XYZ file of C-alpha atoms in Angstrom:
530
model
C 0.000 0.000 0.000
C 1.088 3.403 -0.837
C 2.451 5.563 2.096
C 0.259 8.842 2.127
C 0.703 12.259 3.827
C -1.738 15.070 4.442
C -1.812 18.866 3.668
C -4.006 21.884 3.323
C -2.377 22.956 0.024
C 0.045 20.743 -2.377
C 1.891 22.719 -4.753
C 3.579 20.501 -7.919
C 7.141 21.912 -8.774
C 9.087 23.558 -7.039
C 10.139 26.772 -9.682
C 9.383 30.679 -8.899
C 5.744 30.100 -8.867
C 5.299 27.255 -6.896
C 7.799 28.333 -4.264
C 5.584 31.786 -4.371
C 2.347 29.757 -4.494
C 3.788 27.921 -1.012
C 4.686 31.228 0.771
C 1.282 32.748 0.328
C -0.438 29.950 1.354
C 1.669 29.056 4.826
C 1.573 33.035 5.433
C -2.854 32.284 5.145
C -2.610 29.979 7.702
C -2.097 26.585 5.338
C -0.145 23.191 5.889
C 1.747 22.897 2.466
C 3.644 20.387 0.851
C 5.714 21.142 -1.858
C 6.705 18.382 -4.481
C 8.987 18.587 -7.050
C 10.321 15.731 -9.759
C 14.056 16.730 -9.075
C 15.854 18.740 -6.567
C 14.189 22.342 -7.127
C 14.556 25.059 -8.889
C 13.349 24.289 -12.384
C 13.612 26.729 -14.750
C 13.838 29.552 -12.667
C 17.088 28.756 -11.392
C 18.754 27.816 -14.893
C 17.336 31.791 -15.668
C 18.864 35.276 -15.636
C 17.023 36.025 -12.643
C 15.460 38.945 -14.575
C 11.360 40.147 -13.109
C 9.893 42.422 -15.548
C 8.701 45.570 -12.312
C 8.269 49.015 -13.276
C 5.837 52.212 -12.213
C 8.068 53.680 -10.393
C 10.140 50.901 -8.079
C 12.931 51.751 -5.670
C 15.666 50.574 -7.845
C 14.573 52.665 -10.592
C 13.986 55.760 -8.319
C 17.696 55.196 -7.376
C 18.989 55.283 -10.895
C 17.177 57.967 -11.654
C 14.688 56.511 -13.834
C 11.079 57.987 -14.223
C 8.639 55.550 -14.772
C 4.730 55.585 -14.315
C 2.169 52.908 -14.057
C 0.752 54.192 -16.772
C 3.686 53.850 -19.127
C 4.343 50.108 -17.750
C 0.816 49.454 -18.977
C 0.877 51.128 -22.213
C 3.620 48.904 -23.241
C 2.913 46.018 -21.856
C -0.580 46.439 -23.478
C 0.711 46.119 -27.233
C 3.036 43.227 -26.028
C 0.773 41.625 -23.846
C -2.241 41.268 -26.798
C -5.417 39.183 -25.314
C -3.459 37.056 -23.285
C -5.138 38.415 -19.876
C -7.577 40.866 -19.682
C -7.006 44.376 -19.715
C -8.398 44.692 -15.426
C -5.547 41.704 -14.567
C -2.644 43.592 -16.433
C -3.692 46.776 -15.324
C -3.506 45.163 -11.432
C -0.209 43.731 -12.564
C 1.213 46.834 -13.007
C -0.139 48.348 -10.283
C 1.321 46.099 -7.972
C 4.584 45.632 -9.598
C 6.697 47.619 -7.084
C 5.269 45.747 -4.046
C 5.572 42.816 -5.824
C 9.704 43.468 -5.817
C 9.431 44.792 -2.522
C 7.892 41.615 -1.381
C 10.737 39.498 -3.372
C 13.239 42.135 -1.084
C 10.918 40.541 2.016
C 11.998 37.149 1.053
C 15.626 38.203 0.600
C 15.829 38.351 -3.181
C 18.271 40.884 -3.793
C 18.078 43.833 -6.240
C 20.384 47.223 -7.606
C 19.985 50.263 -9.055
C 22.888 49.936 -11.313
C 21.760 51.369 -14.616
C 23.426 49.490 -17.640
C 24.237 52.788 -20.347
C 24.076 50.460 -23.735
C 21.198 47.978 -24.980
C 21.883 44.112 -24.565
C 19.972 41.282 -24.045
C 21.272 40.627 -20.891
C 23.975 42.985 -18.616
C 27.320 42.192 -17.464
C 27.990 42.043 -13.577
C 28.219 45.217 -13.122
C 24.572 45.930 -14.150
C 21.132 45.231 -12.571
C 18.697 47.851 -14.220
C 18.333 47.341 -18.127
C 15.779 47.612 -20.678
C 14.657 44.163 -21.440
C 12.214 44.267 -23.709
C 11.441 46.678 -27.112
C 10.920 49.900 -24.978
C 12.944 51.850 -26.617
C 12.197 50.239 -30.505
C 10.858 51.973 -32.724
C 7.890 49.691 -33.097
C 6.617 51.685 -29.381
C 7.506 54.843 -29.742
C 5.381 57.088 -28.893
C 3.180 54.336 -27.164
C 4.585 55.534 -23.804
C 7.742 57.087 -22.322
C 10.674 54.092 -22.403
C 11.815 52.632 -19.445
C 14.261 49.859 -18.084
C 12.266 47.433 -16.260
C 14.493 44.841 -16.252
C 15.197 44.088 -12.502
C 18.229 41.531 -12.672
C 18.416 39.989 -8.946
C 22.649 40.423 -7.728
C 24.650 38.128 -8.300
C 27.389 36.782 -10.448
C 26.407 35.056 -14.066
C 22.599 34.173 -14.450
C 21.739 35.177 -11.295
C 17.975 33.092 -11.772
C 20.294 30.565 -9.179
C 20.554 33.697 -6.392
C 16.523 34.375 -7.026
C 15.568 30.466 -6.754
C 17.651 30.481 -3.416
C 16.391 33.308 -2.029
C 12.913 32.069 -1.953
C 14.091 28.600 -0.846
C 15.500 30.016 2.165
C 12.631 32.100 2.696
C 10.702 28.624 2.790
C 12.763 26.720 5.078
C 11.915 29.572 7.314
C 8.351 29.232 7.187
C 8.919 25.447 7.861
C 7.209 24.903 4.292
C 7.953 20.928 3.677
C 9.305 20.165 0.121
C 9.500 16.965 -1.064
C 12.480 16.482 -3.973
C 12.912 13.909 -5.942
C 8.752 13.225 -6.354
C 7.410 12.352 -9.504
C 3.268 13.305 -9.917
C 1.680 10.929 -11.785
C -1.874 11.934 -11.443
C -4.511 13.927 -9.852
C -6.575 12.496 -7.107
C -10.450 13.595 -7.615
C -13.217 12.957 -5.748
C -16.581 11.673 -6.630
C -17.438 15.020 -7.500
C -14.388 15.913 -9.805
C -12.585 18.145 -6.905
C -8.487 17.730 -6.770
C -8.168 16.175 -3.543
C -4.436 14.894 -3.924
C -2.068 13.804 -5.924
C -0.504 9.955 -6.735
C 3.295 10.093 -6.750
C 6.288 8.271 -7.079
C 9.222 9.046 -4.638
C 13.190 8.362 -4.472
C 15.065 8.162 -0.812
C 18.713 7.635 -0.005
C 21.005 6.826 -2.124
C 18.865 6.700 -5.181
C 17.621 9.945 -4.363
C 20.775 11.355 -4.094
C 22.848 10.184 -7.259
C 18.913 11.398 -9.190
C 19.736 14.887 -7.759
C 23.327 14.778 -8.817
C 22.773 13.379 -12.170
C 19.195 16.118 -12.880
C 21.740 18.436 -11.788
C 24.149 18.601 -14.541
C 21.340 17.485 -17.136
C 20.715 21.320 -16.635
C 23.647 22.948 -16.234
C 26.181 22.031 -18.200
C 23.423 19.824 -19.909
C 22.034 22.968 -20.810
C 25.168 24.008 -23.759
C 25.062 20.245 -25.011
C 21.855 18.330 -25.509
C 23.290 15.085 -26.111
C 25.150 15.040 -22.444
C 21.034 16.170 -20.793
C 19.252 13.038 -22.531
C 22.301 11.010 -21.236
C 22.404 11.866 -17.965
C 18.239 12.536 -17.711
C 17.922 8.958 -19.087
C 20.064 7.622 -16.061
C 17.735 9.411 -13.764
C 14.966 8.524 -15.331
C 15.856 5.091 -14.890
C 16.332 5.117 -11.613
C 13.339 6.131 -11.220
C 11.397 3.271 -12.582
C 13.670 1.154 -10.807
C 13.505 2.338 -6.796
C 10.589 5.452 -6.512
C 8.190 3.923 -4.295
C 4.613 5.227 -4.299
C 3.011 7.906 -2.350
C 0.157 10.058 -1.784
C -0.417 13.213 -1.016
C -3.737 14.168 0.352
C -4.921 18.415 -0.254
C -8.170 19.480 2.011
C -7.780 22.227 0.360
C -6.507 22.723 -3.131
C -3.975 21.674 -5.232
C -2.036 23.864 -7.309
C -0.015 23.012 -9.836
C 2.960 25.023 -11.193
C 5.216 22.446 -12.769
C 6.689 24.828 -15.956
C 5.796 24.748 -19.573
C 6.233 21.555 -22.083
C 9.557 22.510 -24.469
C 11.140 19.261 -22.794
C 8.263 17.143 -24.706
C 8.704 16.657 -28.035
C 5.526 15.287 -29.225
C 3.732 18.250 -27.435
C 5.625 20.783 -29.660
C 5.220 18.790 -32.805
C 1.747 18.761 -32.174
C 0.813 22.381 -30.842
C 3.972 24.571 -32.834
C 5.527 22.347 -34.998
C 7.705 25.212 -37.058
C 9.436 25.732 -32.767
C 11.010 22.416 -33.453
C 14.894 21.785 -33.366
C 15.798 24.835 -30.687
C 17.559 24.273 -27.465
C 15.193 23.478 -24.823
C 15.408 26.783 -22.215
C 14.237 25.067 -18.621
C 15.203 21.251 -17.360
C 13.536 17.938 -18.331
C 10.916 18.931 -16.059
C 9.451 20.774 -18.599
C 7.645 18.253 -20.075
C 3.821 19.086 -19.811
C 2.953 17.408 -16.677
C 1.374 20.053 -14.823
C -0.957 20.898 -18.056
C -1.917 17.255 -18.557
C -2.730 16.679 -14.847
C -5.232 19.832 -15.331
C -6.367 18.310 -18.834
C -7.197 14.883 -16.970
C -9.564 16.686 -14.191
C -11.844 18.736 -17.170
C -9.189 21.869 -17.165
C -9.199 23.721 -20.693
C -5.981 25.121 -22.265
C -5.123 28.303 -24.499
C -2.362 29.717 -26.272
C -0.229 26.272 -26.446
C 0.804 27.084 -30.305
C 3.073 30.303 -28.567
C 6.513 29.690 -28.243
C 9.376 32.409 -27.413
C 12.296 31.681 -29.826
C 15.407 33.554 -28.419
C 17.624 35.466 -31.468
C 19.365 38.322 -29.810
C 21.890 40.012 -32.107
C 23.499 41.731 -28.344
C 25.839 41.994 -26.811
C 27.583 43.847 -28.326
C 25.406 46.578 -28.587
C 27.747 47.982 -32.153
C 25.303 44.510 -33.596
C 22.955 47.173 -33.804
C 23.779 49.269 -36.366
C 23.722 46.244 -38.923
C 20.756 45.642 -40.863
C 18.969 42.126 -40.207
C 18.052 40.757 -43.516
C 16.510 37.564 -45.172
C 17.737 35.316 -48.446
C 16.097 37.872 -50.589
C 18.342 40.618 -49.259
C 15.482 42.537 -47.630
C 15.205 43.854 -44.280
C 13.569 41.552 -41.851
C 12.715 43.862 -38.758
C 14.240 46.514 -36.671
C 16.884 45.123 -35.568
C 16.590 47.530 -32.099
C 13.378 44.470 -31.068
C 13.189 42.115 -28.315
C 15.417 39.384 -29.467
C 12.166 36.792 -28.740
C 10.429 38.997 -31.763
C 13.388 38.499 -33.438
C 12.800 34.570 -33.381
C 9.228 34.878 -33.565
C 9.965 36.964 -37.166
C 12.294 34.424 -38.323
C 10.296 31.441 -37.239
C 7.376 32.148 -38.553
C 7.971 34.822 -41.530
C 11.154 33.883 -43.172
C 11.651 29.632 -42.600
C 14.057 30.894 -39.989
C 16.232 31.926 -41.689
C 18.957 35.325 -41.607
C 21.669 37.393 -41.741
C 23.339 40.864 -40.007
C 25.607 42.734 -42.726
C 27.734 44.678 -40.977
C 30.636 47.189 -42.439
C 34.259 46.763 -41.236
C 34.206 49.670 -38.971
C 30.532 48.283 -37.055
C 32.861 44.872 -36.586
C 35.550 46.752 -34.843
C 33.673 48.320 -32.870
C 31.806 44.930 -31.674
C 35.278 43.132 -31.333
C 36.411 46.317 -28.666
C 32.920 45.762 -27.261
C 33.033 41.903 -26.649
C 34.930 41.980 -23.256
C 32.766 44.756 -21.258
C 30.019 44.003 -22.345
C 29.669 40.222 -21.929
C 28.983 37.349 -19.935
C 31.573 34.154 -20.597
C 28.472 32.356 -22.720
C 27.351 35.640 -24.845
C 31.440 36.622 -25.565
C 31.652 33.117 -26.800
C 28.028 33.103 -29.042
C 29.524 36.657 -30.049
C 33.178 35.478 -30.890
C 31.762 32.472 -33.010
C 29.521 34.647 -34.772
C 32.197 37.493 -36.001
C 34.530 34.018 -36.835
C 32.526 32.232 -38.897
C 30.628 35.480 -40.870
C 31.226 34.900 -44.633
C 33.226 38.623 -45.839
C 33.476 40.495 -49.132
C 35.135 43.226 -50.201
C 31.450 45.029 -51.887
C 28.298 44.203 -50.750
C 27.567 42.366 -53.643
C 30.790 39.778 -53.232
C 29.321 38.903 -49.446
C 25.813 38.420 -50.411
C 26.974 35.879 -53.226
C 29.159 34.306 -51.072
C 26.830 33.824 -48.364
C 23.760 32.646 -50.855
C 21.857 35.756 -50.418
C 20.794 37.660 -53.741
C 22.980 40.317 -54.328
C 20.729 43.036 -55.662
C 18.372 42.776 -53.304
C 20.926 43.263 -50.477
C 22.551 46.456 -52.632
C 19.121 47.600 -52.905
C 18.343 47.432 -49.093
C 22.164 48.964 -48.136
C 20.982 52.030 -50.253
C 18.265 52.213 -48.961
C 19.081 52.159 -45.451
C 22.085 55.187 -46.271
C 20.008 57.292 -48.508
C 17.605 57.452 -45.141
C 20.471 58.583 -43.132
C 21.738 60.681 -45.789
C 18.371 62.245 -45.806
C 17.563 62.524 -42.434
C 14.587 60.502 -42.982
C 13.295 57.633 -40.741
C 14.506 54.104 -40.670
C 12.457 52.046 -43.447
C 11.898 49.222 -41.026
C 11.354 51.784 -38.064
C 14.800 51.270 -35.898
C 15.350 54.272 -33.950
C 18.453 56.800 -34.686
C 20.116 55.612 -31.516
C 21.217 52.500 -33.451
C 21.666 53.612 -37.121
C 25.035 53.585 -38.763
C 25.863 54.144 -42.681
C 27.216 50.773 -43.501
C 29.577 52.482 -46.420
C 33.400 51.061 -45.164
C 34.497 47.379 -46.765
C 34.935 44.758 -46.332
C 31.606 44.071 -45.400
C 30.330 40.753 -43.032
C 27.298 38.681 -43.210
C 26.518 37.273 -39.425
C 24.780 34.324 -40.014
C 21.681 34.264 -37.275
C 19.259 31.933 -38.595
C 17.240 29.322 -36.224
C 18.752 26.102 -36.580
C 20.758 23.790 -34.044
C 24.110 25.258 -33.562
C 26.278 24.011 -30.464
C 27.751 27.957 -30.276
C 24.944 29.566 -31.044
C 22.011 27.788 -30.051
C 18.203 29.249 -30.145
C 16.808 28.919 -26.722
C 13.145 28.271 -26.369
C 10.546 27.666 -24.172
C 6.583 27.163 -24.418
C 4.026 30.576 -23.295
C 0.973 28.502 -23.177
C -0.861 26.541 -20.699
C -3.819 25.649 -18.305
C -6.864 28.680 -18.394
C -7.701 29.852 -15.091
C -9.635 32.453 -13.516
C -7.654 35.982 -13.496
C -8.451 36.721 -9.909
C -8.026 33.425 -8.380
C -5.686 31.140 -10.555
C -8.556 28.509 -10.344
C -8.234 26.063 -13.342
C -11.318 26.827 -15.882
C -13.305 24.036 -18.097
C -13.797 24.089 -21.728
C -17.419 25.441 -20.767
C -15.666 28.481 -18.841
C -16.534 26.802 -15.291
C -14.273 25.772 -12.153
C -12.216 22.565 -11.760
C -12.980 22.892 -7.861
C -9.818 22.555 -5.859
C -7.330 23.254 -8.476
C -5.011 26.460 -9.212
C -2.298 26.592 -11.699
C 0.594 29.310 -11.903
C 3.608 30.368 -13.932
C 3.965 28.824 -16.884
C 1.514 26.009 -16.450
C -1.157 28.390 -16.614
C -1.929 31.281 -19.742
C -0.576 34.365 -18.422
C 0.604 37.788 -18.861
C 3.676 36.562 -20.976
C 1.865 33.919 -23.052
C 1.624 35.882 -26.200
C 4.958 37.746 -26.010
C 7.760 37.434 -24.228
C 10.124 40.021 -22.955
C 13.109 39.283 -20.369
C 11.346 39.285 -16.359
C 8.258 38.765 -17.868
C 7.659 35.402 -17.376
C 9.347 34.984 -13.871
C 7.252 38.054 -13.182
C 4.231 36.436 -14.175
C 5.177 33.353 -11.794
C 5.640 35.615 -8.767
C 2.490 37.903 -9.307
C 0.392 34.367 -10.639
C 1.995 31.921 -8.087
C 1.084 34.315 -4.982
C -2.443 34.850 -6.517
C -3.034 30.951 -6.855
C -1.299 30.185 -3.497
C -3.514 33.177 -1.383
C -6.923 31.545 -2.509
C -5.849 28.201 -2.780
C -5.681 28.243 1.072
C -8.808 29.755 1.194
C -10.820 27.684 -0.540
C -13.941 26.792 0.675
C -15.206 23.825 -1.183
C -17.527 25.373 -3.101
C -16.415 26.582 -6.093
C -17.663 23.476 -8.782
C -18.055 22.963 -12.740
């Protein structure tokens, strides 16, 4: 017979949200249990630590940033799209500087350090960027640009010094976590409500050389994908071999906040099949579980065919003044965007495919740039990419060396000078701060297109998930009712990031939806039904 233990609340995985999910609901008064399928963390702790916080927060007072929450939301409105109504974003952004201050409560730490140049992600001695397409030319004039990027301090991706933060904060509440637990399935009642959940779970020595082995399936396993499906396949053998059952019994609520699916293969394939072939951004754990589990009990999903496909062309920031174009020689977008629009442009408007000409003196400039400006993993993405760009002494020797027609490229180089020349706009929109004449030979064709590449991989993960209600982060039905006793957060769950992502907006979304699901999961009352 299984072993079982009780609870108020279970939370499934053990990431941002559920860890945020857990605080809320001890802090209400709740027993929680925590599970997770390795040793914690998930993707939150492989991250950059980045939350997406604005309207006027502490760190940006300090750096002398002016920010409203008026500007956050006109932004965030043309990124955000229909993926949560207009009422939740506009509470989002209300509470965004609370919501960091409560991270500060739990002993996240955060800095005012103001990075001067746009990148995709800072070096250590930044904390404060822009981290999304503020300052594009696609929003201007939408609402006054701001960096909202709030990196939490610490050395590298700092997602590690976040994850930990809120760990500690746990093992100060006396939360219990249980590692190394695999869900298998909901447990419902008689009449449908998530009373439980069936598990397998490791101990000892088994348990121990699954952590060790889940541990570098992520990180290094993270750079090469062969060494993760190694190393996840030995844990995932031990696991068939030695997890002995368990279950976990919720009075309560369950909530489940177990990641996206990038991890499963067939899920992509089915739901965004042209996402296929990019480097999985999160651990093994990311493999759908928490959506199916709210699939099996009646839950209804949304926005599962939205993947974020990662193509930054920064650091260095002199990337910028290049023009992005495709095998016609035309300009794709402004190159000055998010680098997930980037992706999504390539992905899904030109087979993936594309290239950055730069001019000699834009490639000096980059190659000064590289050691300032980077982190170990970008200088080396950056190094490959200046090494292996096809040259030519005109613009029309690169473009036929590279495979790219030659007069369309010539006609989209004069094109983008006779602007400048002019003092005319961009064609594609990219704001002056970023323009350069591209004039000085020998030029350089950057080869960024989407395709596996051990040095310059495409990270990806998955924006859809489970529907829930916006107030409560109860799971909804296909016929817009309640699965009663279930909650789903972060990126199990359709949320503020799950048409378009920006950097801190998704680990924002698990801290503002895992607090929301864990506060009224330990209130439920047993009475909210289909």
């Amino acid at each position: 017979m299984a072993r079982a233990l009780h609870a108020d609340v279970v939370v499934v995985g053990f990431g941002a949200a559920g860890a945020c999910a857990a605080l809320e609901a001890a802090d209400a008064g709740a027993e929680v249990v925590v599970l997770d399928r390795f040793g914690g963390g998930g993707a939150t702790a492989a991250s950059g630590g980045v939350v997406y916080a604005g309207g006027g927060t502490a760190q940006q007072r300090a750096a002398g940033v002016s920010d409203t929450v008026e500007a956050m939301h006109a932004y965030l409105r043309a990124e955000v799209g229909d993926a949560v109504d207009d009422r939740t974003l506009r509470r989002f952004c209300a509470e965004s500087a609370d919501q960091i201050r409560w991270l500060e409560q739990q002993g996240v730490p955060f800095d005012s350090s103001l990075c001067p140049y746009k990148t995709s992600y800072p070096s250590n001695r930044y904390y404060l960027y822009y981290s999304g397409s503020e300052a594009s030319g696609a929003f201007r004039g939408t609402a006054p640009p701001a960096p909202r990027g709030h990196r939490a301090k610490g050395r590298g991706t700092s997602g590690k010094v976040l994850f930990a933060a809120l760990a500690g904060a746990m093992r100060r509440r006396g939360i219990t976590v249980l590692t190394e637990t695999r869900v298998r399935d909901l447990v419902l009642d008689e009449s449908g409500r998530a009373t439980g959940v069936d598990c397998e779970r490791l101990t000892g020595r088994p348990a121990r050389v699954h952590r060790v082995l889940s541990r570098f399936a992520v990180k290094p396993g993270l750079y090469v994908p062969a060494m993760s499906r190694l190393l996840h396949g030995r844990a995932a053998r031990i696991e068939r071999r030695r997890a002995e059952p368990l279950r976990v019994h919720a009075s309560r609520a369950v909530v489940l906040a177990a990641g996206g699916f990038i991890a499963n293969r067939e899920m992509v394939r089915r739901h965004a099949p042209a996402y296929r072939g990019g480097l999985p951004l999160g651990t093994h754990g990311d493999d759908g579980t928490g959506i199916r589990l709210g699939q099996a009990a009646g839950g209804a999903t949304g926005k599962l065919d939205r993947v974020s496909a990662w193509r930054f062309l920064t650091p260095p920031s002199a990337l910028l003044g290049g023009v992005l174009v495709d095998r016609s020689g035309r300009r794709v977008c402004d190159e000055s965007r998010y680098g997930a629009e980037i992706g999504r442009v390539l992905v899904e408007e030109h087979g993936g495919a594309g290239w950055l000409l730069v001019d000699e003196p834009t490639r000096r400039q980059a190659a000064r740039q590289l050691r300032s400006q980077s982190l170990w993993f970008q200088q080396l993405q950056a190094r490959y990419l200046l090494a292996t760009a096809v040259t030519g002494r005109t613009v029309a020797d690169v473009a036929r060396k590279a495979g790219i027609d030659p007069a369309g490229l010539r006609a989209t180089v004069d094109e983008h000078n006779a602007a400048l020349r002019a003092g005319t706009a961009d064609p594609v929109g990219k704001p002056d701060d970023f323009r350069r004449p591209l004039a000085c030979g020998p030029f350089a064709l950057l080869d960024v297109s989407v395709r596996p590449r051990p040095a310059f991989p495409c990270p990806m993960l998955t924006l859809g998930g489970l529907l829930v209600d916006e107030d409560t982060g109860q799971v909804r039905t296909e016929s817009g009712g309640l699965v009663p006793g279930l909650y789903a957060a972060g990126r199990t769950a359709v949320g503020l990031c799950s048409n378009s992502y920006v950097s801190g907006l998704s680990l924002a979304d698990c801290v503002f939806s895992g607090r929301r699901a864990g506060q009224h999961a330990a209130i439920d009352n047993n009475e909210n039904t289909f």
